[in-house]
Structure formats: structure tokens, C-alpha cells
């Protein structure tokens, strides 16, 4: 079976789907976004209706769902018939809603689908940009805080800068603020319970629906520390494990020439501003800045050439 690195073209969420989005995905990252209110570039996605497509090699034009019957476990490294992760870039012209995601146990029993944990790597942020990362109810129940109108004052806000990393396990109350561009790796689930939407009114004159009871059932109070990691020296550069979740791991690689990557797991490799090149067997594929390639689990030895940082998320 001829497996090879799959360079992906993203799908986009825009317009009414992401009323908080802007135009930085096009201006900063060169994405062919469809309009000036584009919030998400789904770089690696098998979500129905938002599937990214292969742009290189024998399977150019195919989606990841198209490749399941052909590659199966050779692609994902898993026995299950499904794509486990979703990778996207986000641009926030306005704040996202305050939200929370259920864990697998709650989601499977109440929604019939997996839950969602995720992580953010901040790529760019306006001066003073903030996000919501946890909630402090001061010992009271979250329902009491809501009933007394004290939700906004109980949210834990933190200023962000490029290079900051945040781990958002299921149950964490969170929201990206305005003026942030970030990389997000998550379980391949679209389950979101909206706790608060800042009183926004949509173009239809109505507020977006909230999911109070579900959010109360799955939310956890408390504040998590920012994620850091110790760099590991490797031939050709350094690797830092930034986030380790039961479903995925997120690494930053700092490349200085040529580095051989570990194999055996599906990996998403995202080039940052300088781009890079993938080399395997007798082949070479250039990744432009901010392109992502899916490295199948069954791919033989693969190396990366270039200089500067790139990001890798792996399926666990």
C-alpha cells in the first residue's frame, strides 16, 4: 500500500457560522478564506460538511473520509472506523462565547457521540488580548453564580502572547477573546455547550441559544496552569512536549537543518512562517508556510528539512 504524507487544503467556517471571525486567516496565514468574517480554517477535518481535502499525490482531491476504506488502520493507527482528531486555525475579531465541552462518558450517554478535549497554541495576539481560562465560583455552585448574575465577574481571564499554550480538558469553562489567532487541536467532535454569549444578538434579531443545563452538568470550577515543557535535544534540533491528553499530544519542534521524525502514530505536521520540506524514501514534498500534512501511521521513516519552528499533533 502506497501511503505518503497528505498535504491538506482546509475547509472553512465563516459568515453566520462564525460571527466573531475576521480576515486574518487570509492576511496573516495566506488562507483562501471565502469572506471577511471567517473564523475557522479546518486544516485536518473529517467532519461531514467540513472535510479537508488532499492536494498532492495519487489521492489529490480525496477527503480523509474517502481514504478510510483504502488505508484504514494504516492511516490512523486505530482499529475504530473513524477519524479521531480535528485541527484548525482560528481568528477572533470578537470574543467567542463562554463554553464548555463534555467528556466522553457524558457525551456518549447523552449525545451518542464522543466528547471533546482540546489545546490552544497562540500564534498571534493583539496587545492586551485576553482569553477566559477557567472559572472561580468562590465556593458557591455555578448555578448560584448564574442565578445571581455573577458569571462574568467569576470568569478567570488571562492575557496572552504568541507562543502561549493552553490545555482545555473536557469540563473547562473557556473562551477565546478578540484579537487572537491560534492553532487548535481537539477530539473530532462538534459538541459545545454555550454558557454565555456576552448578550450578542444575531442577524435574525435573536440571541444564539444557550445550553445552561448541559453546561452545568459538565463544568468544573478551578484554574489550570499554562502549559510549558522541557526541550529535548535531538539530532537536527529540539522537541518540546507541550500538551499530553489521553486522545492527543502536541509538540513544538525547533528545526536546525534536518531531523528524522518518530513513526508508528498518525501525526499532523504544521509548518509555521518559514515552511519546511518532508523527505521519505526517494520523495520530497515542500510545505508552504502554514500548510499542514497528515503523516499516516504506517508511513516509513520521514525527515523534515528547514529552519525554525513547526508543530506536530499526534493521535494517541
mmCIF file of C-alpha atoms in Angstrom:
data_model
loop_
_atom_site.group_PDB
_atom_site.id
_atom_site.type_symbol
_atom_site.label_atom_id
_atom_site.label_comp_id
_atom_site.label_asym_id
_atom_site.label_seq_id
_atom_site.Cartn_x
_atom_site.Cartn_y
_atom_site.Cartn_z
ATOM 1 C CA UNK A 1 0.000 0.000 0.000
ATOM 2 C CA UNK A 2 1.466 3.339 -1.076
ATOM 3 C CA UNK A 3 0.952 5.575 1.937
ATOM 4 C CA UNK A 4 2.553 9.010 1.814
ATOM 5 C CA UNK A 5 2.306 12.416 3.565
ATOM 6 C CA UNK A 6 -1.024 14.019 2.687
ATOM 7 C CA UNK A 7 -0.829 17.786 2.217
ATOM 8 C CA UNK A 8 -4.245 19.171 3.075
ATOM 9 C CA UNK A 9 -6.425 22.017 1.806
ATOM 10 C CA UNK A 10 -8.729 23.316 4.538
ATOM 11 C CA UNK A 11 -12.458 23.719 4.788
ATOM 12 C CA UNK A 12 -13.727 26.987 6.293
ATOM 13 C CA UNK A 13 -16.346 28.070 8.796
ATOM 14 C CA UNK A 14 -17.371 31.620 8.028
ATOM 15 C CA UNK A 15 -20.180 34.152 7.914
ATOM 16 C CA UNK A 16 -23.136 33.248 10.173
ATOM 17 C CA UNK A 17 -21.298 30.140 11.387
ATOM 18 C CA UNK A 18 -18.557 32.287 12.946
ATOM 19 C CA UNK A 19 -19.941 35.806 13.502
ATOM 20 C CA UNK A 20 -16.902 36.502 15.700
ATOM 21 C CA UNK A 21 -14.396 35.784 12.880
ATOM 22 C CA UNK A 22 -12.316 38.216 10.827
ATOM 23 C CA UNK A 23 -9.917 38.336 7.882
ATOM 24 C CA UNK A 24 -6.561 37.482 9.496
ATOM 25 C CA UNK A 25 -6.598 33.883 8.234
ATOM 26 C CA UNK A 26 -6.141 35.326 4.760
ATOM 27 C CA UNK A 27 -3.888 38.249 5.656
ATOM 28 C CA UNK A 28 -1.545 36.518 8.109
ATOM 29 C CA UNK A 29 -1.659 32.885 7.023
ATOM 30 C CA UNK A 30 -2.415 33.089 3.301
ATOM 31 C CA UNK A 31 -5.626 31.079 3.507
ATOM 32 C CA UNK A 32 -8.105 31.283 0.648
ATOM 33 C CA UNK A 33 -10.905 32.187 3.030
ATOM 34 C CA UNK A 34 -14.316 32.825 1.471
ATOM 35 C CA UNK A 35 -15.210 36.146 3.105
ATOM 36 C CA UNK A 36 -14.182 38.825 5.588
ATOM 37 C CA UNK A 37 -15.872 37.071 8.510
ATOM 38 C CA UNK A 38 -14.046 33.743 8.553
ATOM 39 C CA UNK A 39 -13.362 32.339 11.987
ATOM 40 C CA UNK A 40 -12.008 28.855 11.320
ATOM 41 C CA UNK A 41 -9.712 27.165 8.829
ATOM 42 C CA UNK A 42 -10.254 23.437 9.361
ATOM 43 C CA UNK A 43 -6.827 22.188 8.319
ATOM 44 C CA UNK A 44 -7.379 18.498 9.050
ATOM 45 C CA UNK A 45 -11.028 17.570 9.322
ATOM 46 C CA UNK A 46 -13.306 14.645 8.556
ATOM 47 C CA UNK A 47 -16.423 16.379 9.932
ATOM 48 C CA UNK A 48 -19.327 15.918 7.491
ATOM 49 C CA UNK A 49 -19.779 19.135 5.533
ATOM 50 C CA UNK A 50 -16.385 20.463 6.609
ATOM 51 C CA UNK A 51 -13.937 17.939 5.199
ATOM 52 C CA UNK A 52 -10.423 19.000 4.273
ATOM 53 C CA UNK A 53 -9.012 17.603 1.014
ATOM 54 C CA UNK A 54 -5.717 16.131 -0.128
ATOM 55 C CA UNK A 55 -3.866 18.348 -2.638
ATOM 56 C CA UNK A 56 -0.843 16.181 -3.517
ATOM 57 C CA UNK A 57 -0.027 12.818 -4.977
ATOM 58 C CA UNK A 58 -2.170 9.911 -6.111
ATOM 59 C CA UNK A 59 -5.141 10.817 -3.912
ATOM 60 C CA UNK A 60 -5.333 14.549 -4.670
ATOM 61 C CA UNK A 61 -8.943 15.684 -4.399
ATOM 62 C CA UNK A 62 -9.913 12.953 -1.932
ATOM 63 C CA UNK A 63 -11.149 13.649 1.591
ATOM 64 C CA UNK A 64 -9.977 11.831 4.694
ATOM 65 C CA UNK A 65 -13.308 10.012 4.775
ATOM 66 C CA UNK A 66 -12.614 8.824 1.235
ATOM 67 C CA UNK A 67 -9.344 7.302 2.420
ATOM 68 C CA UNK A 68 -10.802 5.258 5.300
ATOM 69 C CA UNK A 69 -11.817 2.287 3.105
ATOM 70 C CA UNK A 70 -8.462 2.426 1.295
ATOM 71 C CA UNK A 71 -5.963 2.903 4.123
ATOM 72 C CA UNK A 72 -7.856 2.103 7.327
ATOM 73 C CA UNK A 73 -5.515 1.487 10.258
ATOM 74 C CA UNK A 74 -2.542 2.394 8.056
ATOM 75 C CA UNK A 75 -3.839 5.981 8.166
ATOM 76 C CA UNK A 76 -4.996 6.442 11.754
ATOM 77 C CA UNK A 77 -3.187 3.662 13.599
ATOM 78 C CA UNK A 78 -6.510 2.698 15.166
ATOM 79 C CA UNK A 79 -8.957 -0.170 14.729
ATOM 80 C CA UNK A 80 -12.016 2.099 15.012
ATOM 81 C CA UNK A 81 -13.684 3.268 11.823
ATOM 82 C CA UNK A 82 -13.457 6.982 12.350
ATOM 83 C CA UNK A 83 -11.083 9.904 12.296
ATOM 84 C CA UNK A 84 -10.090 10.773 15.870
ATOM 85 C CA UNK A 85 -8.828 14.378 15.735
ATOM 86 C CA UNK A 86 -9.578 17.784 14.261
ATOM 87 C CA UNK A 87 -7.009 20.520 13.651
ATOM 88 C CA UNK A 88 -7.889 24.111 12.856
ATOM 89 C CA UNK A 89 -6.608 27.674 12.861
ATOM 90 C CA UNK A 90 -8.832 30.377 14.359
ATOM 91 C CA UNK A 91 -9.104 34.151 14.036
ATOM 92 C CA UNK A 92 -11.196 36.056 16.572
ATOM 93 C CA UNK A 93 -12.322 39.548 15.623
ATOM 94 C CA UNK A 94 -14.759 39.355 18.546
ATOM 95 C CA UNK A 95 -14.811 37.110 21.646
ATOM 96 C CA UNK A 96 -16.172 33.597 21.338
ATOM 97 C CA UNK A 97 -18.996 32.515 23.581
ATOM 98 C CA UNK A 98 -18.151 31.237 27.059
ATOM 99 C CA UNK A 99 -18.445 27.499 26.601
ATOM 100 C CA UNK A 100 -17.638 24.069 27.934
ATOM 101 C CA UNK A 101 -17.325 20.623 26.372
ATOM 102 C CA UNK A 102 -18.447 17.299 27.867
ATOM 103 C CA UNK A 103 -16.144 14.339 28.409
ATOM 104 C CA UNK A 104 -16.551 11.064 26.549
ATOM 105 C CA UNK A 105 -18.635 9.421 29.261
ATOM 106 C CA UNK A 106 -21.257 12.187 29.420
ATOM 107 C CA UNK A 107 -21.270 12.802 25.658
ATOM 108 C CA UNK A 108 -21.705 9.146 24.734
ATOM 109 C CA UNK A 109 -24.502 8.595 27.234
ATOM 110 C CA UNK A 110 -26.390 11.844 26.492
ATOM 111 C CA UNK A 111 -25.481 12.697 22.898
ATOM 112 C CA UNK A 112 -24.391 9.402 21.357
ATOM 113 C CA UNK A 113 -21.013 10.775 20.262
ATOM 114 C CA UNK A 114 -17.557 11.397 21.764
ATOM 115 C CA UNK A 115 -16.798 14.389 23.956
ATOM 116 C CA UNK A 116 -14.103 16.962 23.426
ATOM 117 C CA UNK A 117 -10.812 17.954 24.978
ATOM 118 C CA UNK A 118 -8.613 20.438 23.133
ATOM 119 C CA UNK A 119 -5.480 22.566 23.303
ATOM 120 C CA UNK A 120 -4.526 26.011 22.003
ATOM 121 C CA UNK A 121 -1.176 27.268 20.760
ATOM 122 C CA UNK A 122 -1.310 31.053 20.401
ATOM 123 C CA UNK A 123 0.130 32.102 17.024
ATOM 124 C CA UNK A 124 -0.535 35.846 17.195
ATOM 125 C CA UNK A 125 -2.299 38.191 19.586
ATOM 126 C CA UNK A 126 -3.141 41.874 19.624
ATOM 127 C CA UNK A 127 -1.615 43.867 22.500
ATOM 128 C CA UNK A 128 -3.618 43.219 25.654
ATOM 129 C CA UNK A 129 -5.638 40.336 24.136
ATOM 130 C CA UNK A 130 -7.191 38.059 26.739
ATOM 131 C CA UNK A 131 -8.989 34.747 26.948
ATOM 132 C CA UNK A 132 -11.197 33.051 29.520
ATOM 133 C CA UNK A 133 -9.474 30.068 31.089
ATOM 134 C CA UNK A 134 -11.487 28.618 33.953
ATOM 135 C CA UNK A 135 -13.965 29.985 36.445
ATOM 136 C CA UNK A 136 -13.723 30.762 40.157
ATOM 137 C CA UNK A 137 -17.085 30.494 41.905
ATOM 138 C CA UNK A 138 -15.540 31.209 45.341
ATOM 139 C CA UNK A 139 -17.007 28.044 46.791
ATOM 140 C CA UNK A 140 -20.522 28.581 45.517
ATOM 141 C CA UNK A 141 -22.299 26.438 42.974
ATOM 142 C CA UNK A 142 -22.133 27.534 39.365
ATOM 143 C CA UNK A 143 -25.941 27.610 39.301
ATOM 144 C CA UNK A 144 -25.950 30.138 42.123
ATOM 145 C CA UNK A 145 -23.407 32.267 40.304
ATOM 146 C CA UNK A 146 -25.601 32.218 37.188
ATOM 147 C CA UNK A 147 -28.830 32.894 39.099
ATOM 148 C CA UNK A 148 -27.239 35.879 40.841
ATOM 149 C CA UNK A 149 -25.881 37.341 37.576
ATOM 150 C CA UNK A 150 -22.246 36.994 38.629
ATOM 151 C CA UNK A 151 -20.953 34.800 35.822
ATOM 152 C CA UNK A 152 -18.891 37.447 34.039
ATOM 153 C CA UNK A 153 -17.189 38.596 37.235
ATOM 154 C CA UNK A 154 -16.320 34.979 38.114
ATOM 155 C CA UNK A 155 -14.562 34.187 34.827
ATOM 156 C CA UNK A 156 -10.790 33.811 35.024
ATOM 157 C CA UNK A 157 -9.192 36.000 32.360
ATOM 158 C CA UNK A 158 -5.568 35.872 31.290
ATOM 159 C CA UNK A 159 -3.551 37.993 28.877
ATOM 160 C CA UNK A 160 -1.995 36.050 26.018
ATOM 161 C CA UNK A 161 1.017 36.338 23.742
ATOM 162 C CA UNK A 162 2.367 34.400 20.768
ATOM 163 C CA UNK A 163 3.787 31.067 21.904
ATOM 164 C CA UNK A 164 1.475 30.628 24.920
ATOM 165 C CA UNK A 165 -0.096 27.176 25.260
ATOM 166 C CA UNK A 166 -3.373 26.286 26.980
ATOM 167 C CA UNK A 167 -4.772 22.826 27.667
ATOM 168 C CA UNK A 168 -8.576 22.676 27.799
ATOM 169 C CA UNK A 169 -9.685 19.252 29.045
ATOM 170 C CA UNK A 170 -13.397 18.488 28.938
ATOM 171 C CA UNK A 171 -15.264 20.376 31.655
ATOM 172 C CA UNK A 172 -13.093 23.516 31.486
ATOM 173 C CA UNK A 173 -15.010 26.783 31.095
ATOM 174 C CA UNK A 174 -13.222 28.772 28.381
ATOM 175 C CA UNK A 175 -13.480 31.373 25.622
ATOM 176 C CA UNK A 176 -11.052 32.939 23.187
ATOM 177 C CA UNK A 177 -11.119 36.731 23.383
ATOM 178 C CA UNK A 178 -10.890 39.149 20.482
ATOM 179 C CA UNK A 179 -7.669 39.761 18.561
ATOM 180 C CA UNK A 180 -6.287 36.217 18.856
ATOM 181 C CA UNK A 181 -5.066 33.846 16.170
ATOM 182 C CA UNK A 182 -4.461 30.316 17.385
ATOM 183 C CA UNK A 183 -3.793 26.709 16.458
ATOM 184 C CA UNK A 184 -6.295 24.291 17.998
ATOM 185 C CA UNK A 185 -6.016 20.512 18.235
ATOM 186 C CA UNK A 186 -9.066 18.677 19.555
ATOM 187 C CA UNK A 187 -11.016 15.491 19.535
ATOM 188 C CA UNK A 188 -13.061 15.227 16.347
ATOM 189 C CA UNK A 189 -16.293 16.312 17.986
ATOM 190 C CA UNK A 190 -18.583 19.296 17.451
ATOM 191 C CA UNK A 191 -20.155 19.154 20.921
ATOM 192 C CA UNK A 192 -20.176 22.587 22.561
ATOM 193 C CA UNK A 193 -22.380 23.771 25.418
ATOM 194 C CA UNK A 194 -22.711 27.551 25.360
ATOM 195 C CA UNK A 195 -22.852 29.029 28.852
ATOM 196 C CA UNK A 196 -22.858 32.735 27.962
ATOM 197 C CA UNK A 197 -22.608 34.753 24.731
ATOM 198 C CA UNK A 198 -21.994 38.274 26.059
ATOM 199 C CA UNK A 199 -25.585 39.289 25.236
ATOM 200 C CA UNK A 200 -24.911 39.169 21.473
ATOM 201 C CA UNK A 201 -27.792 39.398 19.040
ATOM 202 C CA UNK A 202 -27.581 37.628 15.682
ATOM 203 C CA UNK A 203 -28.630 38.994 12.298
ATOM 204 C CA UNK A 204 -32.033 37.379 12.853
ATOM 205 C CA UNK A 205 -32.532 39.670 15.850
ATOM 206 C CA UNK A 206 -32.292 36.803 18.322
ATOM 207 C CA UNK A 207 -29.552 35.742 20.714
ATOM 208 C CA UNK A 208 -27.750 32.492 19.946
ATOM 209 C CA UNK A 209 -29.148 29.625 22.045
ATOM 210 C CA UNK A 210 -27.505 28.730 25.333
ATOM 211 C CA UNK A 211 -27.178 25.230 26.814
ATOM 212 C CA UNK A 212 -27.364 26.018 30.510
ATOM 213 C CA UNK A 213 -28.458 22.682 31.953
ATOM 214 C CA UNK A 214 -25.946 20.681 29.929
ATOM 215 C CA UNK A 215 -23.166 23.140 30.774
ATOM 216 C CA UNK A 216 -23.980 22.974 34.484
ATOM 217 C CA UNK A 217 -23.816 19.175 34.322
ATOM 218 C CA UNK A 218 -20.283 19.042 32.912
ATOM 219 C CA UNK A 219 -18.497 22.229 34.077
ATOM 220 C CA UNK A 220 -15.669 22.153 36.598
ATOM 221 C CA UNK A 221 -14.550 25.118 38.660
ATOM 222 C CA UNK A 222 -10.903 25.990 39.084
ATOM 223 C CA UNK A 223 -7.994 27.393 37.126
ATOM 224 C CA UNK A 224 -5.378 25.393 35.229
ATOM 225 C CA UNK A 225 -1.739 26.471 34.877
ATOM 226 C CA UNK A 226 -0.416 27.424 31.462
ATOM 227 C CA UNK A 227 1.366 24.594 29.691
ATOM 228 C CA UNK A 228 5.137 24.525 29.448
ATOM 229 C CA UNK A 229 7.599 21.789 28.633
ATOM 230 C CA UNK A 230 11.274 20.958 28.798
ATOM 231 C CA UNK A 231 13.029 20.924 25.399
ATOM 232 C CA UNK A 232 14.601 17.621 24.404
ATOM 233 C CA UNK A 233 17.734 17.832 22.271
ATOM 234 C CA UNK A 234 17.576 15.690 19.128
ATOM 235 C CA UNK A 235 19.812 15.359 16.068
ATOM 236 C CA UNK A 236 18.832 18.328 13.921
ATOM 237 C CA UNK A 237 17.072 20.392 16.588
ATOM 238 C CA UNK A 238 14.857 20.217 19.674
ATOM 239 C CA UNK A 239 11.439 18.809 20.559
ATOM 240 C CA UNK A 240 9.168 20.018 23.363
ATOM 241 C CA UNK A 241 6.087 18.136 24.536
ATOM 242 C CA UNK A 242 3.570 20.902 25.236
ATOM 243 C CA UNK A 243 0.337 19.007 25.980
ATOM 244 C CA UNK A 244 -0.365 15.344 26.708
ATOM 245 C CA UNK A 245 -4.031 14.266 26.677
ATOM 246 C CA UNK A 246 -5.472 10.726 26.558
ATOM 247 C CA UNK A 247 -6.517 11.444 22.942
ATOM 248 C CA UNK A 248 -3.648 13.533 21.554
ATOM 249 C CA UNK A 249 -0.223 15.024 22.179
ATOM 250 C CA UNK A 250 1.017 18.416 20.995
ATOM 251 C CA UNK A 251 4.710 19.037 20.282
ATOM 252 C CA UNK A 252 6.764 22.032 19.207
ATOM 253 C CA UNK A 253 9.839 21.224 17.137
ATOM 254 C CA UNK A 254 12.668 23.690 16.606
ATOM 255 C CA UNK A 255 14.448 22.603 13.456
ATOM 256 C CA UNK A 256 18.046 23.369 12.537
ATOM 257 C CA UNK A 257 18.720 21.556 9.279
ATOM 258 C CA UNK A 258 17.343 18.006 9.042
ATOM 259 C CA UNK A 259 15.528 15.873 11.621
ATOM 260 C CA UNK A 260 14.110 12.345 11.450
ATOM 261 C CA UNK A 261 10.652 12.021 12.997
ATOM 262 C CA UNK A 262 9.388 9.082 15.058
ATOM 263 C CA UNK A 263 6.889 6.867 13.262
ATOM 264 C CA UNK A 264 4.091 4.459 14.188
ATOM 265 C CA UNK A 265 1.406 7.046 15.028
ATOM 266 C CA UNK A 266 -0.644 9.333 12.821
ATOM 267 C CA UNK A 267 0.787 12.848 13.016
ATOM 268 C CA UNK A 268 -0.316 16.275 11.785
ATOM 269 C CA UNK A 269 2.674 18.440 10.887
ATOM 270 C CA UNK A 270 2.015 22.168 10.524
ATOM 271 C CA UNK A 271 4.678 24.372 9.008
ATOM 272 C CA UNK A 272 4.875 27.816 10.524
ATOM 273 C CA UNK A 273 6.155 31.019 8.936
ATOM 274 C CA UNK A 274 9.279 29.591 7.260
ATOM 275 C CA UNK A 275 7.783 26.444 5.756
ATOM 276 C CA UNK A 276 9.735 23.172 5.558
ATOM 277 C CA UNK A 277 10.220 20.050 3.418
ATOM 278 C CA UNK A 278 9.214 16.434 4.073
ATOM 279 C CA UNK A 279 11.524 13.683 2.838
ATOM 280 C CA UNK A 280 10.703 9.958 2.748
ATOM 281 C CA UNK A 281 12.049 7.072 0.682
ATOM 282 C CA UNK A 282 13.037 8.793 -2.605
ATOM 283 C CA UNK A 283 10.444 11.543 -2.313
ATOM 284 C CA UNK A 284 10.408 15.167 -1.208
ATOM 285 C CA UNK A 285 7.376 17.404 -0.574
ATOM 286 C CA UNK A 286 7.564 21.116 0.250
ATOM 287 C CA UNK A 287 5.170 22.526 2.827
ATOM 288 C CA UNK A 288 4.460 26.213 2.370
ATOM 289 C CA UNK A 289 4.083 28.444 5.428
ATOM 290 C CA UNK A 290 1.003 27.441 7.444
ATOM 291 C CA UNK A 291 0.286 24.299 5.422
ATOM 292 C CA UNK A 292 -0.429 21.042 7.237
ATOM 293 C CA UNK A 293 0.373 17.478 6.205
ATOM 294 C CA UNK A 294 -1.104 14.289 7.647
ATOM 295 C CA UNK A 295 1.622 11.701 8.196
ATOM 296 C CA UNK A 296 -0.077 8.266 8.168
ATOM 297 C CA UNK A 297 0.655 5.848 10.999
ATOM 298 C CA UNK A 298 2.126 3.322 8.535
ATOM 299 C CA UNK A 299 4.454 5.825 6.872
ATOM 300 C CA UNK A 300 8.075 4.639 6.849
ATOM 301 C CA UNK A 301 10.877 6.868 8.085
ATOM 302 C CA UNK A 302 10.249 10.533 7.298
ATOM 303 C CA UNK A 303 12.541 13.521 7.815
ATOM 304 C CA UNK A 304 11.921 17.257 7.941
ATOM 305 C CA UNK A 305 14.300 19.806 6.448
ATOM 306 C CA UNK A 306 14.409 23.523 7.176
ATOM 307 C CA UNK A 307 14.913 26.015 9.965
ATOM 308 C CA UNK A 308 12.638 27.345 12.679
ATOM 309 C CA UNK A 309 9.576 26.039 14.488
ATOM 310 C CA UNK A 310 6.893 23.642 13.340
ATOM 311 C CA UNK A 311 4.077 21.977 15.286
ATOM 312 C CA UNK A 312 3.086 18.321 15.423
ATOM 313 C CA UNK A 313 -0.050 16.814 16.935
ATOM 314 C CA UNK A 314 -0.227 13.044 17.264
ATOM 315 C CA UNK A 315 -3.138 10.687 17.794
ATOM 316 C CA UNK A 316 -2.773 8.581 20.958
#
